């Protein structure tokens, strides 16, 4: 098995980055929730993620790569003294191998020097993962 590398993504304007983000997200949603995005939903999500990124000043993103292929990512933004993690997705073939934890740890190390709080938006079925890593849900069943 090839080594997994976690690296910062500085050029989110590169078109392939957004396609990789959405393909991984769509694969994960299909695997976890048996939900298949339509073409129009895919394009809407693509535009929404890219536009949100360009509207904010303090964005961060890291990708997990194997043999040059993105297999997972984490992204978010800074706001005042809070770092907000909006997305953490892995391709289903790589779930359960500690890569999600590696991505989360990398972001925590990168953002906590300037942020006092880390907040994340989590899919309901992902809450146990975050709770195992010391995140406390504000309310059970919420995605924040």
XYZ file of N, CA and C in Angstrom:
432
model
N 0.842 -1.183 0.000
C 0.000 0.000 0.000
C 0.885 1.244 0.000
N 0.512 2.218 -0.788
C 1.262 3.463 -0.856
C 1.044 4.292 0.397
N 2.009 5.108 0.702
C 1.933 5.992 1.847
C 0.894 7.076 1.607
N 0.142 7.408 2.650
C -0.834 8.492 2.592
C -0.123 9.759 3.055
N -0.232 10.818 2.269
C 0.370 12.099 2.624
C -0.734 13.111 2.895
N -0.606 13.836 4.001
C -1.528 14.916 4.345
C -0.802 16.221 4.034
N -1.344 16.993 3.120
C -0.671 18.238 2.745
C -1.677 19.390 2.696
N -1.197 20.602 2.990
C -2.086 21.760 2.869
C -2.411 22.030 1.406
N -3.615 22.503 1.184
C -4.042 22.873 -0.161
C -4.091 24.390 -0.191
N -3.143 24.981 -0.882
C -3.065 26.434 -0.937
C -3.795 27.015 -2.136
N -3.876 26.271 -3.219
C -4.476 26.804 -4.440
C -5.846 26.175 -4.670
N -6.824 26.626 -3.880
C -8.168 26.096 -4.028
C -8.832 26.593 -5.305
N -8.215 27.557 -5.969
C -8.793 28.046 -7.217
C -8.550 27.069 -8.369
N -7.667 26.112 -8.174
C -7.424 25.120 -9.223
C -8.688 24.269 -9.404
N -9.220 24.187 -10.609
C -10.492 23.488 -10.827
C -10.497 22.046 -10.339
N -9.405 21.331 -10.471
C -9.376 19.927 -10.059
C -9.606 19.770 -8.565
N -9.170 20.712 -7.765
C -9.358 20.620 -6.315
C -10.848 20.540 -5.980
N -11.654 21.415 -6.550
C -13.097 21.413 -6.252
C -13.754 20.147 -6.767
N -13.348 19.677 -7.937
C -13.893 18.414 -8.445
C -13.543 17.259 -7.509
N -12.289 17.225 -7.043
C -11.877 16.183 -6.097
C -12.707 16.258 -4.824
N -12.870 17.474 -4.270
C -13.677 17.655 -3.053
C -15.064 17.056 -3.250
N -15.714 17.425 -4.340
C -17.100 17.002 -4.547
C -17.219 15.524 -4.892
N -16.274 14.976 -5.611
C -16.336 13.545 -5.910
C -16.172 12.720 -4.636
N -15.270 13.133 -3.760
C -15.079 12.419 -2.497
C -16.319 12.575 -1.623
N -16.843 13.789 -1.547
C -18.059 14.042 -0.756
C -19.226 13.201 -1.280
N -19.427 13.184 -2.594
C -20.523 12.412 -3.186
C -20.351 10.913 -2.919
N -19.122 10.410 -3.023
C -18.862 8.985 -2.751
C -19.167 8.648 -1.295
N -18.757 9.523 -0.390
C -18.999 9.284 1.035
C -20.490 9.327 1.350
N -21.213 10.294 0.781
C -22.652 10.409 1.042
C -23.401 9.186 0.489
N -22.968 8.688 -0.633
C -23.616 7.502 -1.190
C -23.356 6.291 -0.309
N -22.121 6.178 0.185
C -21.746 5.040 1.022
C -22.443 5.095 2.392
N -22.435 6.259 3.026
C -22.967 6.382 4.385
C -24.491 6.455 4.411
N -25.059 7.238 3.510
C -26.503 7.496 3.537
C -27.247 6.895 2.346
N -26.547 6.208 1.443
C -27.146 5.683 0.225
C -27.840 6.798 -0.551
N -27.158 7.953 -0.608
C -27.688 9.129 -1.290
C -26.842 9.431 -2.512
N -27.489 9.497 -3.666
C -26.778 9.798 -4.909
C -27.158 11.200 -5.370
N -26.145 12.044 -5.537
C -26.372 13.411 -6.001
C -26.708 13.411 -7.486
N -27.706 14.213 -7.853
C -28.008 14.398 -9.268
C -26.971 15.354 -9.859
N -26.931 15.443 -11.165
C -25.992 16.363 -11.830
C -26.237 17.799 -11.407
N -27.493 18.193 -11.297
C -27.793 19.573 -10.911
C -27.405 19.828 -9.452
N -27.606 18.853 -8.569
C -27.181 19.001 -7.175
C -25.661 19.100 -7.083
N -24.978 18.299 -7.895
C -23.519 18.317 -7.922
C -23.012 19.702 -8.327
N -23.577 20.266 -9.384
C -23.139 21.579 -9.858
C -23.487 22.673 -8.850
N -24.643 22.578 -8.217
C -25.036 23.545 -7.205
C -24.069 23.481 -6.018
N -23.746 22.274 -5.566
C -22.803 22.110 -4.456
C -21.425 22.621 -4.833
N -21.004 22.346 -6.054
C -19.718 22.822 -6.554
C -19.657 24.347 -6.477
N -20.659 25.013 -7.025
C -20.699 26.482 -7.018
C -20.775 27.029 -5.599
N -21.582 26.391 -4.753
C -21.736 26.869 -3.372
C -20.428 26.766 -2.595
N -19.751 25.631 -2.677
C -18.483 25.458 -1.953
C -17.435 26.459 -2.446
N -17.328 26.599 -3.745
C -16.330 27.504 -4.319
C -16.634 28.962 -3.972
N -17.890 29.365 -4.070
C -18.271 30.744 -3.756
C -18.070 31.065 -2.279
N -18.420 30.135 -1.409
C -18.210 30.355 0.033
C -16.716 30.538 0.307
N -15.903 29.748 -0.366
C -14.460 29.834 -0.163
C -13.953 31.223 -0.549
N -14.412 31.735 -1.649
C -13.933 33.026 -2.143
C -14.462 34.207 -1.320
N -15.571 34.035 -0.617
C -16.123 35.120 0.198
C -15.405 35.277 1.538
N -14.744 34.237 1.984
C -14.088 34.284 3.297
C -12.618 34.628 3.157
N -12.065 35.213 4.241
C -10.652 35.584 4.224
C -9.758 34.495 4.800
N -10.172 33.834 5.846
C -9.299 32.922 6.589
C -9.688 31.464 6.358
N -9.463 30.969 5.168
C -9.792 29.590 4.820
C -8.610 28.665 5.074
N -8.932 27.389 5.300
C -7.884 26.373 5.376
C -8.408 25.087 4.744
N -7.505 24.313 4.221
C -7.849 23.007 3.653
C -6.606 22.131 3.636
N -6.825 20.862 3.891
C -5.773 19.856 3.790
C -6.342 18.689 3.005
N -5.508 18.078 2.209
C -5.927 16.907 1.458
C -5.107 15.699 1.855
N -5.740 14.540 1.807
C -5.042 13.269 2.003
C -4.838 12.676 0.612
N -3.596 12.378 0.284
C -3.257 11.908 -1.047
C -2.552 10.562 -0.975
N -2.900 9.704 -1.920
C -2.189 8.445 -2.104
C -1.800 8.369 -3.576
N -0.524 8.245 -3.826
C 0.007 8.167 -5.201
C -0.510 9.314 -6.065
N -0.564 10.527 -5.488
C -0.972 11.705 -6.231
C -2.469 11.886 -6.394
N -3.274 10.983 -5.865
C -4.738 11.049 -5.970
C -5.326 11.472 -4.621
N -6.210 12.485 -4.638
C -6.854 12.901 -3.398
C -7.852 11.825 -2.979
N -7.733 11.385 -1.714
C -8.640 10.358 -1.191
C -9.475 10.878 -0.029
N -9.170 12.091 0.428
C -9.926 12.700 1.510
C -9.512 14.143 1.675
N -10.346 14.897 2.385
C -10.017 16.299 2.614
C -10.733 16.814 3.846
N -10.203 17.907 4.356
C -10.826 18.646 5.445
C -10.692 20.116 5.089
N -11.738 20.884 5.334
C -11.669 22.307 5.022
C -12.568 23.091 5.957
N -12.233 24.367 6.091
C -13.014 25.250 6.945
C -12.479 26.661 6.870
N -12.777 27.417 7.910
C -12.385 28.827 7.917
C -12.219 29.314 9.350
N -11.533 30.438 9.486
C -11.369 31.082 10.778
C -12.301 32.265 10.875
N -12.846 32.460 12.062
C -13.748 33.571 12.314
C -13.494 34.046 13.734
N -12.975 35.269 13.867
C -12.621 35.814 15.174
C -11.626 34.866 15.842
N -11.985 34.301 16.975
C -11.079 33.386 17.679
C -11.536 31.934 17.564
N -12.324 31.651 16.542
C -12.865 30.309 16.328
C -12.447 29.788 14.965
N -12.045 28.543 14.933
C -11.816 27.837 13.672
C -13.021 26.930 13.457
N -13.626 27.016 12.296
C -14.816 26.228 11.986
C -14.457 25.196 10.918
N -14.617 23.929 11.272
C -14.389 22.840 10.324
C -15.738 22.524 9.685
N -15.816 22.757 8.383
C -17.083 22.543 7.674
C -17.172 21.184 7.000
N -16.074 20.678 6.521
C -16.099 19.435 5.753
C -14.924 18.549 6.119
N -15.215 17.298 6.366
C -14.202 16.258 6.499
C -14.801 15.022 5.839
N -14.265 14.668 4.702
C -14.779 13.526 3.952
C -13.628 12.650 3.488
N -13.885 11.363 3.475
C -12.943 10.378 2.928
C -13.666 9.543 1.882
N -12.916 9.138 0.875
C -13.473 8.174 -0.061
C -13.752 6.900 0.740
N -14.886 6.237 0.502
C -15.243 5.048 1.298
C -14.179 3.960 1.340
N -13.377 3.815 0.300
C -12.327 2.787 0.293
C -11.260 3.031 1.350
N -11.230 4.234 1.925
C -10.169 4.580 2.875
C -10.699 4.880 4.276
N -11.990 4.655 4.494
C -12.566 4.882 5.821
C -12.093 3.805 6.785
N -11.989 4.177 8.055
C -11.606 3.222 9.087
C -10.117 2.922 9.143
N -9.289 3.741 8.499
C -7.845 3.505 8.485
C -7.069 4.576 9.248
N -7.774 5.471 9.949
C -7.108 6.514 10.714
C -6.809 7.779 9.926
N -7.201 7.834 8.666
C -6.903 8.992 7.831
C -7.731 10.197 8.261
N -8.982 9.969 8.626
C -9.826 11.064 9.123
C -9.222 11.696 10.363
N -8.724 10.859 11.256
C -8.064 11.360 12.468
C -6.805 12.142 12.100
N -6.042 11.664 11.126
C -4.845 12.381 10.687
C -5.204 13.761 10.134
N -6.257 13.837 9.328
C -6.692 15.129 8.784
C -7.143 16.065 9.906
N -7.952 15.548 10.823
C -8.443 16.353 11.937
C -7.291 16.855 12.802
N -6.347 15.992 13.096
C -5.185 16.380 13.908
C -4.358 17.453 13.225
N -4.177 17.329 11.918
C -3.391 18.309 11.178
C -4.042 19.687 11.246
N -5.355 19.726 11.075
C -6.064 21.011 11.157
C -5.991 21.568 12.566
N -6.171 20.736 13.563
C -6.101 21.221 14.954
C -4.752 21.866 15.227
N -3.683 21.231 14.798
C -2.346 21.804 15.011
C -2.167 23.108 14.250
N -2.736 23.182 13.059
C -2.548 24.368 12.217
C -3.361 25.560 12.695
N -4.555 25.346 13.208
C -5.430 26.480 13.517
C -5.444 26.880 14.980
N -5.053 26.012 15.888
C -5.198 26.340 17.302
C -4.183 27.343 17.819
N -3.163 27.655 17.044
C -2.240 28.679 17.520
C -2.901 30.057 17.487
N -3.930 30.244 16.661
C -4.605 31.541 16.590
C -6.059 31.472 17.033
N -6.618 30.290 17.161
C -8.015 30.147 17.562
C -8.103 29.594 18.983
N -9.069 30.078 19.727
C -9.295 29.560 21.079
C -10.295 28.414 21.080
N -11.129 28.331 20.038
C -12.163 27.321 19.936
C -12.099 26.676 18.556
N -12.459 25.424 18.507
C -12.646 24.739 17.234
C -14.082 24.243 17.223
N -14.808 24.646 16.214
C -16.204 24.240 16.049
C -16.275 23.442 14.760
N -17.134 22.445 14.730
C -17.254 21.700 13.494
C -18.698 21.401 13.183
N -18.940 21.232 11.913
C -20.244 20.836 11.406
C -20.096 19.372 11.021
N -20.912 18.510 11.630
C -20.757 17.070 11.422
C -22.071 16.443 10.970
N -21.961 15.508 10.061
C -23.119 14.696 9.730
C -23.505 13.903 10.973
N -24.777 13.675 11.155
C -25.251 12.987 12.359
C -24.549 11.640 12.530
N -24.393 10.894 11.454
C -23.741 9.581 11.562
C -22.240 9.684 11.821
N -21.665 10.871 11.699
C -20.237 11.061 11.970
C -19.984 11.475 13.416
N -21.029 11.786 14.163
C -20.837 12.258 15.535
C -20.038 11.295 16.406
N -20.266 9.979 16.345
C -19.436 9.087 17.173
C -17.938 9.223 16.893
N -17.564 9.426 15.622
C -16.157 9.640 15.280
C -15.612 10.849 16.021
N -16.329 11.966 15.977
C -15.852 13.188 16.620
C -15.851 13.058 18.143
N -16.834 12.383 18.693
C -16.869 12.180 20.142
C -15.682 11.346 20.609
N -15.260 10.362 19.810
C -14.057 9.573 20.153
C -12.804 10.435 20.135
N -12.884 11.582 19.466
C -11.742 12.487 19.374
C -11.976 13.762 20.172
N -12.738 13.640 21.243
C -12.905 14.674 22.266
C -13.759 15.868 21.857
N -14.550 15.741 20.806
C -15.484 16.802 20.464
C -16.801 16.518 21.159
N -17.424 17.564 21.652
C -18.671 17.435 22.402
C -19.794 18.039 21.580
N -20.846 17.261 21.285
C -21.948 17.834 20.506
C -22.720 18.861 21.335
N -23.105 19.959 20.673
C -23.909 20.971 21.349
C -25.276 20.411 21.661
N -25.861 19.709 20.718
C -27.113 19.008 20.970
C -27.116 17.735 20.144
N -27.579 16.673 20.751
C -27.606 15.377 20.073
C -28.491 15.463 18.850
N -28.034 14.941 17.753
C -28.822 14.956 16.538
C -28.628 16.229 15.716
N -27.925 17.209 16.265
C -27.621 18.429 15.528
C -26.419 18.162 14.640
N -26.219 18.998 13.630
C -25.021 18.806 12.824
C -23.938 19.809 13.169
N -24.102 20.575 14.242
C -23.086 21.544 14.639
C -22.620 21.214 16.047
